[in-house]
Amino acid sequence: MTTKPYTVDELISAKAIAARVEALAKEISSHYADTDKLVVVGLLRGSFIFIADLVRELDLPVEVDFMEASSYGNSTESSREVRILKDLRGEIAGRDVLVVEDIVDTGYTLKHVLEILETRHPRRMEVCALLNKPSRRETDVTARWVGFDIPDKFVVGYGIDYAQRNRNLPHIAAVRFTG
Ligand code: IMP
Ligand code: MG
């Protein structure tokens, strides 16, 4: 994919992310203290680094599974139509499920994924999102746990991409077009 020339400006440092992930993991661990075995569902690909760090801080027995959903259309605007590209391997009926998302923007992706998962009758389902853009929301979905509320900027890093680039940045940065 071709992109306009751009540079990235650090928005959230690796240190700040690590501290926030640790705090989230403490809250999540105490919330699920009585749960038999939590199923942590990572939404690919953007959540892969977040989920890896988060589960290592959880003081709980967990299973990890993945799902990939994709919006149609171009890379910066949600088309409000969502496809499942990769489904879970495991069953979630009667289980406690924690869906882990990188960013909640309009909310269409998450809403669609939650609707699909609800038809499988999990016992309880909650969402943990690393980033939230409240000003962009077009649906009524909310994440129970949010790492950071951010302004309406296109961000990359810590697993999150722009046209498949910059996922390997250790921090979160805002994309700034230069050309
Ligand atoms: P939504 O359906 O509009 O909520 O879009 C959510 C998905 O769009 C996220 O899971 C990301 O994959 C992608 N997305 C939204 N904002 C950004 C961004 O700032 N950078 C990279 N991807 C984003
Ligand atoms: Mg995504």
CSV table of C-alpha atoms in Angstrom, one decimal, residues 12-174:
chain,number,residue,atom,x,y,z
A,12,ILE,CA,2.6,7.8,25.1
A,13,SER,CA,5.9,6.6,26.3
A,14,ALA,CA,6.8,2.9,26.7
A,15,LYS,CA,7.3,3.5,30.4
A,16,ALA,CA,3.8,5.1,30.7
A,17,ILE,CA,2.3,2.2,28.8
A,18,ALA,CA,4.0,-0.4,31.1
A,19,ALA,CA,2.8,1.4,34.2
A,20,ARG,CA,-0.8,1.6,32.9
A,21,VAL,CA,-0.8,-2.1,31.8
A,22,GLU,CA,0.3,-3.1,35.3
A,23,ALA,CA,-2.5,-1.1,36.9
A,24,LEU,CA,-5.1,-2.5,34.5
A,25,ALA,CA,-3.9,-6.0,35.2
A,26,LYS,CA,-4.3,-5.5,38.9
A,27,GLU,CA,-7.9,-4.3,38.4
A,28,ILE,CA,-8.7,-7.1,36.1
A,29,SER,CA,-7.1,-9.7,38.4
A,30,SER,CA,-9.2,-8.6,41.3
A,31,HIS,CA,-12.4,-8.4,39.2
A,32,TYR,CA,-11.9,-12.1,38.1
A,33,ALA,CA,-10.5,-13.4,41.4
A,34,ASP,CA,-13.4,-15.9,41.7
A,35,THR,CA,-13.5,-16.9,38.0
A,36,ASP,CA,-12.6,-20.5,37.1
A,37,LYS,CA,-10.7,-19.8,34.0
A,38,LEU,CA,-10.9,-16.6,32.1
A,39,VAL,CA,-10.8,-16.6,28.3
A,40,VAL,CA,-8.8,-13.6,27.0
A,41,VAL,CA,-9.7,-13.0,23.4
A,42,GLY,CA,-7.3,-10.8,21.5
A,43,LEU,CA,-8.5,-9.0,18.4
A,44,LEU,CA,-5.8,-9.3,15.8
A,45,ARG,CA,-3.6,-7.8,14.7
A,46,GLY,CA,-3.4,-4.5,16.7
A,47,SER,CA,-3.8,-6.0,20.2
A,48,PHE,CA,-0.9,-8.6,19.9
A,49,ILE,CA,1.7,-6.7,22.0
A,50,PHE,CA,-0.9,-5.3,24.5
A,51,ILE,CA,-2.3,-8.8,25.1
A,52,ALA,CA,1.2,-10.3,25.5
A,53,ASP,CA,2.1,-7.7,28.2
A,54,LEU,CA,-1.3,-7.8,29.8
A,55,VAL,CA,-1.6,-11.5,30.3
A,56,ARG,CA,1.9,-11.7,31.8
A,57,GLU,CA,0.7,-9.3,34.5
A,58,LEU,CA,-2.5,-11.1,35.3
A,59,ASP,CA,-2.5,-13.1,38.5
A,60,LEU,CA,-5.2,-15.5,37.2
A,61,PRO,CA,-5.5,-18.8,35.3
A,62,VAL,CA,-6.2,-17.7,31.7
A,63,GLU,CA,-6.7,-19.1,28.3
A,64,VAL,CA,-5.7,-17.0,25.3
A,65,ASP,CA,-7.5,-17.1,22.0
A,66,PHE,CA,-7.6,-14.8,19.0
A,67,MET,CA,-10.0,-13.5,16.5
A,68,GLU,CA,-9.5,-11.2,13.5
A,69,ALA,CA,-12.0,-8.7,12.3
A,70,SER,CA,-11.5,-6.3,9.5
A,71,SER,CA,-13.3,-3.3,8.3
A,72,TYR,CA,-13.8,-3.0,4.6
A,73,GLY,CA,-12.5,0.0,2.8
A,74,ASN,CA,-9.4,2.2,3.2
A,75,SER,CA,-7.1,2.2,6.2
A,76,THR,CA,-8.0,5.4,8.1
A,77,GLU,CA,-11.8,5.5,8.0
A,78,SER,CA,-14.1,2.8,9.4
A,79,SER,CA,-16.6,1.6,6.7
A,80,ARG,CA,-19.0,0.6,9.5
A,81,GLU,CA,-19.1,-2.9,7.9
A,82,VAL,CA,-17.1,-5.6,9.6
A,83,ARG,CA,-16.0,-9.1,8.5
A,84,ILE,CA,-14.6,-11.9,10.6
A,85,LEU,CA,-11.3,-13.0,9.0
A,86,LYS,CA,-10.2,-15.5,11.6
A,87,ASP,CA,-12.5,-17.0,14.3
A,88,LEU,CA,-11.7,-18.3,17.7
A,89,ARG,CA,-10.4,-21.9,18.1
A,90,GLY,CA,-12.1,-22.5,21.5
A,91,GLU,CA,-15.6,-22.6,22.8
A,92,ILE,CA,-16.8,-19.7,25.0
A,93,ALA,CA,-20.2,-21.0,26.1
A,94,GLY,CA,-20.6,-20.5,29.8
A,95,ARG,CA,-17.2,-19.0,30.1
A,96,ASP,CA,-16.0,-15.6,31.3
A,97,VAL,CA,-14.6,-13.8,28.3
A,98,LEU,CA,-12.4,-10.7,28.3
A,99,VAL,CA,-12.1,-9.2,24.8
A,100,VAL,CA,-8.9,-7.2,24.3
A,101,GLU,CA,-8.9,-4.5,21.6
A,102,ASP,CA,-6.2,-2.0,20.6
A,103,ILE,CA,-8.4,1.0,19.9
A,104,VAL,CA,-12.1,1.8,20.1
A,105,ASP,CA,-12.7,4.4,17.5
A,106,THR,CA,-16.3,4.6,16.0
A,107,GLY,CA,-17.0,1.4,17.9
A,108,TYR,CA,-18.4,-0.6,14.9
A,109,THR,CA,-15.7,-3.2,15.0
A,110,LEU,CA,-16.2,-4.0,18.7
A,111,LYS,CA,-19.9,-3.8,18.5
A,112,HIS,CA,-20.0,-6.4,15.7
A,113,VAL,CA,-17.5,-8.7,17.4
A,114,LEU,CA,-19.5,-8.6,20.7
A,115,GLU,CA,-22.7,-9.3,18.8
A,116,ILE,CA,-21.2,-12.4,17.3
A,117,LEU,CA,-19.7,-13.6,20.5
A,118,GLU,CA,-23.0,-13.0,22.4
A,119,THR,CA,-24.7,-15.6,20.2
A,120,ARG,CA,-22.3,-18.2,21.7
A,121,HIS,CA,-23.6,-17.5,25.2
A,122,PRO,CA,-20.6,-16.6,27.3
A,123,ARG,CA,-21.3,-16.4,31.0
A,124,ARG,CA,-20.1,-12.8,31.1
A,125,MET,CA,-18.2,-10.7,28.6
A,126,GLU,CA,-16.2,-7.5,29.2
A,127,VAL,CA,-13.8,-5.4,27.1
A,128,CYS,CA,-10.4,-4.1,27.8
A,129,ALA,CA,-9.1,-1.5,25.3
A,130,LEU,CA,-5.7,0.0,25.3
A,131,LEU,CA,-6.8,3.2,23.6
A,132,ASN,CA,-10.2,5.0,23.4
A,133,LYS,CA,-11.1,7.9,21.1
A,134,PRO,CA,-14.3,9.1,22.8
A,135,SER,CA,-14.9,12.0,20.4
A,136,ARG,CA,-15.1,9.5,17.5
A,137,ARG,CA,-17.8,7.2,18.9
A,138,GLU,CA,-20.8,6.4,16.7
A,139,THR,CA,-22.1,3.4,18.6
A,140,ASP,CA,-23.1,2.7,22.2
A,141,VAL,CA,-20.3,0.2,23.0
A,142,THR,CA,-18.0,0.9,25.9
A,143,ALA,CA,-15.0,-0.9,27.3
A,144,ARG,CA,-15.0,-1.6,31.0
A,145,TRP,CA,-11.3,-1.1,31.2
A,146,VAL,CA,-9.4,1.5,29.1
A,147,GLY,CA,-5.7,2.2,29.1
A,148,PHE,CA,-5.8,5.8,27.8
A,149,ASP,CA,-8.4,8.1,26.3
A,150,ILE,CA,-6.7,9.9,23.4
A,151,PRO,CA,-7.7,12.8,21.1
A,152,ASP,CA,-8.8,12.3,17.5
A,153,LYS,CA,-5.4,11.5,16.1
A,154,PHE,CA,-4.3,8.6,14.0
A,155,VAL,CA,-1.8,6.6,16.1
A,156,VAL,CA,0.7,3.8,15.6
A,157,GLY,CA,3.1,1.7,17.6
A,158,TYR,CA,2.9,-0.9,20.4
A,159,GLY,CA,1.2,-3.3,17.9
A,160,ILE,CA,-0.9,-0.6,16.1
A,161,ASP,CA,-0.2,0.1,12.4
A,162,TYR,CA,-0.6,2.5,9.6
A,163,ALA,CA,-0.8,0.5,6.4
A,164,GLN,CA,1.0,-2.3,8.2
A,165,ARG,CA,3.9,-0.2,9.3
A,166,ASN,CA,5.1,1.0,12.7
A,167,ARG,CA,3.7,-1.9,14.8
A,168,ASN,CA,7.1,-2.5,16.3
A,169,LEU,CA,7.5,0.9,17.8
A,170,PRO,CA,7.8,0.4,21.6
A,171,HIS,CA,5.7,3.5,22.3
A,172,ILE,CA,2.5,5.0,20.9
A,173,ALA,CA,3.0,7.9,18.4
A,174,ALA,CA,0.7,10.1,16.4
